[in-house]
Tab-separated table of C-alpha atoms in Angstrom:
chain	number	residue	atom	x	y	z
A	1	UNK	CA	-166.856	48.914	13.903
A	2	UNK	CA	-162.782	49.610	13.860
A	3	UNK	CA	-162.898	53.101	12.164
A	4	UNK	CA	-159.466	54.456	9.704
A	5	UNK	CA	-157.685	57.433	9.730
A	6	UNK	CA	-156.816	58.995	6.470
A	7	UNK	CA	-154.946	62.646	5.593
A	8	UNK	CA	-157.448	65.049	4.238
A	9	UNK	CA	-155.324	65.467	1.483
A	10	UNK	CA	-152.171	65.152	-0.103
A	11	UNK	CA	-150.157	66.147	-3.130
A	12	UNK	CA	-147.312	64.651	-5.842
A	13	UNK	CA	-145.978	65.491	-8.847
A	14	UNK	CA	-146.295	63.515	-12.252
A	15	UNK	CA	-144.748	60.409	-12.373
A	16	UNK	CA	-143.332	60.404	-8.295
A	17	UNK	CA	-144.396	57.661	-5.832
A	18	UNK	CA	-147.527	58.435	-4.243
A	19	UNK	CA	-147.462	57.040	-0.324
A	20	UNK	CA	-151.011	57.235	0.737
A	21	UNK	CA	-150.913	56.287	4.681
A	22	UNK	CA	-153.883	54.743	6.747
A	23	UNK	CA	-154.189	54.126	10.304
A	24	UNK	CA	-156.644	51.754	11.684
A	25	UNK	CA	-154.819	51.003	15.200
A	26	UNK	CA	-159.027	49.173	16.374
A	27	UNK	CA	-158.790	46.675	12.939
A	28	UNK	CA	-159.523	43.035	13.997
A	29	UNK	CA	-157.816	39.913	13.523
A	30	UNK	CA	-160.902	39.526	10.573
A	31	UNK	CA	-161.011	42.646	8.951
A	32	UNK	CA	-159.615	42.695	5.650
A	33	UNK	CA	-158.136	46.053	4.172
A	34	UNK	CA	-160.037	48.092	1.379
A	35	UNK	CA	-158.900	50.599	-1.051
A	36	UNK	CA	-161.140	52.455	-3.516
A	37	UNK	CA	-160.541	55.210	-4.994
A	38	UNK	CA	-163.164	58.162	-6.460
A	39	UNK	CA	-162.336	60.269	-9.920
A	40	UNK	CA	-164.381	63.319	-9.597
A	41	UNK	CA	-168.432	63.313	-10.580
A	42	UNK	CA	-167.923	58.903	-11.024
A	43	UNK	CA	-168.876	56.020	-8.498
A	44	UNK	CA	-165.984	54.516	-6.407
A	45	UNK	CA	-163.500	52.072	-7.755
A	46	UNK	CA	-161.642	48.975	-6.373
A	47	UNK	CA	-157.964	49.408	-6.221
A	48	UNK	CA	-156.331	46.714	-3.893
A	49	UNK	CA	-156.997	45.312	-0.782
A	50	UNK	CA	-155.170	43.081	1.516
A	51	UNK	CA	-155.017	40.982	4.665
A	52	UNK	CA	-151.330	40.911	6.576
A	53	UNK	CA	-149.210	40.369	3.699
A	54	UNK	CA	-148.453	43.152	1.228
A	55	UNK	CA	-149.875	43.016	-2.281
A	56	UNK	CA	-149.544	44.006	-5.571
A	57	UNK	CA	-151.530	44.787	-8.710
A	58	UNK	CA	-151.735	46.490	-11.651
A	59	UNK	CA	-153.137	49.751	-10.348
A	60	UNK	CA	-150.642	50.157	-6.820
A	61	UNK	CA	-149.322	48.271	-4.022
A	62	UNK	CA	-150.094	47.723	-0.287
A	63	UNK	CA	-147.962	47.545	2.383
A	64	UNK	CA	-149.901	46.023	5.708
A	65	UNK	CA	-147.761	46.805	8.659
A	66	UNK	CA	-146.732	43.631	10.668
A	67	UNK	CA	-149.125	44.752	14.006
A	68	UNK	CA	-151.881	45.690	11.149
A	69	UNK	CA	-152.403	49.073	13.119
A	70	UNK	CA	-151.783	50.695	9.888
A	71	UNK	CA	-151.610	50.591	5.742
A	72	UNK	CA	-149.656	52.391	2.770
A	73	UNK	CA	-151.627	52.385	-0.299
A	74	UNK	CA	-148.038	52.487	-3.247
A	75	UNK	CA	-148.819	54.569	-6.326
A	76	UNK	CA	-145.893	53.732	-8.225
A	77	UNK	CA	-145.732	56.637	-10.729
A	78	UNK	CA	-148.083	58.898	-9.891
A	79	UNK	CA	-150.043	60.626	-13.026
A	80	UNK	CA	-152.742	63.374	-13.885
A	81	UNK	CA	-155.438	60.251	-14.216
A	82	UNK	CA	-154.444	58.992	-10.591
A	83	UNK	CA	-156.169	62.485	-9.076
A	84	UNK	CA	-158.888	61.368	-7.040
A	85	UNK	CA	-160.140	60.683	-3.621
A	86	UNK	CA	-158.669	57.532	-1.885
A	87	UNK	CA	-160.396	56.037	0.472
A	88	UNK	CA	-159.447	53.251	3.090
A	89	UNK	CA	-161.561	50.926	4.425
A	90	UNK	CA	-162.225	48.067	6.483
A	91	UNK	CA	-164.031	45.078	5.598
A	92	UNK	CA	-165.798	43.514	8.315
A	93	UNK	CA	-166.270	39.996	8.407
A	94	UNK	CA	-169.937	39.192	7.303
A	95	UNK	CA	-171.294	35.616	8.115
A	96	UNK	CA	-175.175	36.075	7.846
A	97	UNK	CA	-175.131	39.503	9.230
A	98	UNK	CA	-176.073	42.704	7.453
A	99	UNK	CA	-172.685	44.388	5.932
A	100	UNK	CA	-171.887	47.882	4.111
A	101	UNK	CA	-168.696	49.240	3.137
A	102	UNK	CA	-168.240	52.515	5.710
A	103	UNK	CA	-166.725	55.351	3.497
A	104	UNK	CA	-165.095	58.010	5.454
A	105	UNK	CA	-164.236	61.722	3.789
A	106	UNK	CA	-160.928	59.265	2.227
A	107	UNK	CA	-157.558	61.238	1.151
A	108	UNK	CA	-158.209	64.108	-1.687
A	109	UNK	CA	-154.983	63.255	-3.887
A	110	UNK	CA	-153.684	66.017	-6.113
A	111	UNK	CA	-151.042	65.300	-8.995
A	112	UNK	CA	-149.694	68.307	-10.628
A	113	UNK	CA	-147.260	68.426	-13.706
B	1	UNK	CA	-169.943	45.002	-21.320
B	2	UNK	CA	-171.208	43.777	-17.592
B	3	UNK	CA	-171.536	46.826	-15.287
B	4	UNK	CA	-174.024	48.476	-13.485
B	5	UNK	CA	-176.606	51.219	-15.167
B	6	UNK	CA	-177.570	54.178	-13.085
B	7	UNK	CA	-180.320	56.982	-14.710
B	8	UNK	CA	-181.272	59.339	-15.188
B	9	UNK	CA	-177.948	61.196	-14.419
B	10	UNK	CA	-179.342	64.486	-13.063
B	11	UNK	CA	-182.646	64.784	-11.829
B	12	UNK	CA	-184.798	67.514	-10.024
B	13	UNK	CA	-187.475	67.045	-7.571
B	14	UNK	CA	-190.119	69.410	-7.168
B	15	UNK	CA	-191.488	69.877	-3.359
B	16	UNK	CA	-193.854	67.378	-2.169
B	17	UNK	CA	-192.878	64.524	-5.161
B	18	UNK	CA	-191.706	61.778	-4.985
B	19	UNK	CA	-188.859	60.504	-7.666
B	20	UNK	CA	-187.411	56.841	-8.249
B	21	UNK	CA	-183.877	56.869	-9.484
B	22	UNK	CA	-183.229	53.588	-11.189
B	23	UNK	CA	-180.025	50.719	-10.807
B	24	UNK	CA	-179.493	48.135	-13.096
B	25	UNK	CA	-176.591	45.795	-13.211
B	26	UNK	CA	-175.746	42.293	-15.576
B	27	UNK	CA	-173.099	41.493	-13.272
B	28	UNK	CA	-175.153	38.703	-11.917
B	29	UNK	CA	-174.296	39.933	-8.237
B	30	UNK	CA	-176.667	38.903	-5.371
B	31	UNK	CA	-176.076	41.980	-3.258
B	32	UNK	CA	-176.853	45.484	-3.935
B	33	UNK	CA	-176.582	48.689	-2.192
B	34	UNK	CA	-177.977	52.620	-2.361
B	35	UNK	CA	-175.202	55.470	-0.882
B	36	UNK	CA	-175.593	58.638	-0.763
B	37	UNK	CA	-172.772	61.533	-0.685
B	38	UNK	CA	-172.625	65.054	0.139
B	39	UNK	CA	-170.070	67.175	-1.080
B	40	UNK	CA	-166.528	67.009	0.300
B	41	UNK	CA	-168.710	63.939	2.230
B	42	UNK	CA	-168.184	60.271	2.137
B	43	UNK	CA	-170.406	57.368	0.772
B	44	UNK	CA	-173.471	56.573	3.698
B	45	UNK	CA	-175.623	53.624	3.122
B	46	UNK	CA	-178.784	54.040	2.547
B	47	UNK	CA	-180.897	50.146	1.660
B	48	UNK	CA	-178.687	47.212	0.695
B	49	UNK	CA	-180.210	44.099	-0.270
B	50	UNK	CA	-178.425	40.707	-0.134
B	51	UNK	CA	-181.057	38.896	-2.032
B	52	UNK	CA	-184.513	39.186	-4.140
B	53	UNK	CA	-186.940	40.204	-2.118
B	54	UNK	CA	-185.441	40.898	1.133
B	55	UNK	CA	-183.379	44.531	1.954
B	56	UNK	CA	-182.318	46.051	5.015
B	57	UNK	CA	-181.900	49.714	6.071
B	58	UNK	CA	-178.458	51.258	6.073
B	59	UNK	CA	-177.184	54.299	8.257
B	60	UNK	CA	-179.661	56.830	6.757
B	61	UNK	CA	-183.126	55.137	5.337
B	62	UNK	CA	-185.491	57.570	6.927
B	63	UNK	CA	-187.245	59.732	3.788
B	64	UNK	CA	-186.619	56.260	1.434
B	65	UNK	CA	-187.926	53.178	0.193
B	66	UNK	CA	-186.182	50.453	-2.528
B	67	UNK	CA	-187.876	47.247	-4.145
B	68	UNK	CA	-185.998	43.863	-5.145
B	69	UNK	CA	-188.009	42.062	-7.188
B	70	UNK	CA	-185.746	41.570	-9.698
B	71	UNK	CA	-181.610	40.386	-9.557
B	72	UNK	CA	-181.058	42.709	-11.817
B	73	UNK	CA	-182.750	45.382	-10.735
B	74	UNK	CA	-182.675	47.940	-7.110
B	75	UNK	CA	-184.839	50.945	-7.872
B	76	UNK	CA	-185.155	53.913	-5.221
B	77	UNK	CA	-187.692	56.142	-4.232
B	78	UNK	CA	-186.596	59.696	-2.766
B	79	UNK	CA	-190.093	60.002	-0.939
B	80	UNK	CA	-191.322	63.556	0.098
B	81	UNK	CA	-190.397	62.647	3.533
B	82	UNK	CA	-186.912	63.555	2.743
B	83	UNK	CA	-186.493	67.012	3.440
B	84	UNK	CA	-182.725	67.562	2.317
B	85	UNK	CA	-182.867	65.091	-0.792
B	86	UNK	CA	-180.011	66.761	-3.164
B	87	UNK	CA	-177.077	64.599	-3.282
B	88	UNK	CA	-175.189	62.859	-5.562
B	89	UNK	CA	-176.765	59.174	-5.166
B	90	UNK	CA	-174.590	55.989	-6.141
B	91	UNK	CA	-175.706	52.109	-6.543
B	92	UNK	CA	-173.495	49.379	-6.076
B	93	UNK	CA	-173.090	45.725	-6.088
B	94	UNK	CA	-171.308	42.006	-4.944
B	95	UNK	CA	-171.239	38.571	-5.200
B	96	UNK	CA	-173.478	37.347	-2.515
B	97	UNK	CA	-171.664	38.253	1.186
B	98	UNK	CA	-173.756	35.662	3.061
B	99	UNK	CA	-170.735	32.874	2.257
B	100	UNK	CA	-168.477	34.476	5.357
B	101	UNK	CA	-165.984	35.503	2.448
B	102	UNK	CA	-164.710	38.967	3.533
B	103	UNK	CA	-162.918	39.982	0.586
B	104	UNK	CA	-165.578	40.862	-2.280
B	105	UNK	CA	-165.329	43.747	-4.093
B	106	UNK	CA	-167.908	46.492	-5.120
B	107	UNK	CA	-168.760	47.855	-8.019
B	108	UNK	CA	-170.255	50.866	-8.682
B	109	UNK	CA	-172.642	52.892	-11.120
B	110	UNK	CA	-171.663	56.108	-12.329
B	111	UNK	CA	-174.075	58.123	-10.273
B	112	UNK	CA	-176.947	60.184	-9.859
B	113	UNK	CA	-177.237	63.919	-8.916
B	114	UNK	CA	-180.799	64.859	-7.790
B	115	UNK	CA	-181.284	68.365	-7.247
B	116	UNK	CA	-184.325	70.348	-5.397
B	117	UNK	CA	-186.051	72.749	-8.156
């Protein structure tokens, strides 16, 4: 399976843009991009994912680059409630075959005032 | 609300028992999935089920055992064949991943954290 390659952590201040990079330089033409995100002592939460063209939703933004090698994961305005772990992951394509989601250790993001 | 319903939220296992942490969801999803995490760890897959009645090991089944006998339902058993069983356990589940569609989401309970007494 293509593996990703995430920053242990990072840090922002409140209410700066929050660049959370990914590399995945093994992805496949198939593999779709994941982004979840953990608040401490809770299960994992969607955030975005993505194909080849960026994306937008409420939450953030992804930015797929053109050879798909890697991924930005946009916080917009960063805030205390956005401090979690953000993990990056690739979404293998399934057909009748067995499937799981392969969390790494993901990017420990720290917002301070 | 729809969601999925993990308890009890801590538990403690004395040596030799076995204990059965429950998962519940009213999502209607087909799929549903056991991780475990360590801390400072990621999420590794335990059982995952795709339908009633049929599951599948993950990456680290030795030491457990899961039922499907109900779509709502994917209770596990931490058997006493699991020597290192404290962890902070987490269910999960999809829409049904057999259509080929590569882009459903999880969703995730809020956790368990079983403890060795």
């Amino acid at each position: 399976d293509a593996k990703t390659t995430q920053p242990n952590s990072m840090e922002s201040n409140e209410e700066e843009p929050v660049h959370l990079p990914c590399n995945h330089s093994t992805i496949s033409g198939t593999d779709y991009i994941h982004w979840y995100r953990q608040l401490p002592s809770q299960g994992p939460e969607y955030v975005i994912h993505g194909l080849t063209s960026n994306v937008n939703n409420r939450m953030a933004s992804l930015a797929i680059a053109e050879d798909r090698k890697s991924s930005t994961l946009i916080l917009h305005r960063a805030t205390l409630r956005d401090a979690a772990v953000y993990y990056c992951i690739l979404r293998p394509f399934i057909g009748n075959s067995g499937y799981a989601l392969n969390f790494g250790k993901g990017t420990s993001l720290l917002v301070t005032p | 609300d729809g969601g999925i319903t993990q308890s009890p939220k801590y538990l403690f296992r004395k040596e030799g028992q076995n204990v059965t942490l429950s998962c519940e969801q009213n999502l209607n999803h087909d799929a549903m999935y056991w991780y475990r995490q360590d801390p400072g760890q990621g999420l590794r897959l335990i059982y995952y089920s795709q339908i009633v009645n049929d599951f599948q090991k993950g990456d680290i089944a030795e030491g457990y055992s899961v039922s499907r006998e109900k779509k709502e339902s994917f209770p596990l058993t931490v058997t006493s064949a699991q020597k290192n069983p404290t962890a902070f356990y987490l269910c999960a589940s999809s829409l049904d991943l057999r259509q080929g569609k590569n882009n459903e989401k999880l969703f995730f309970g809020s956790g368990t954290q079983l403890s060795v007494l």
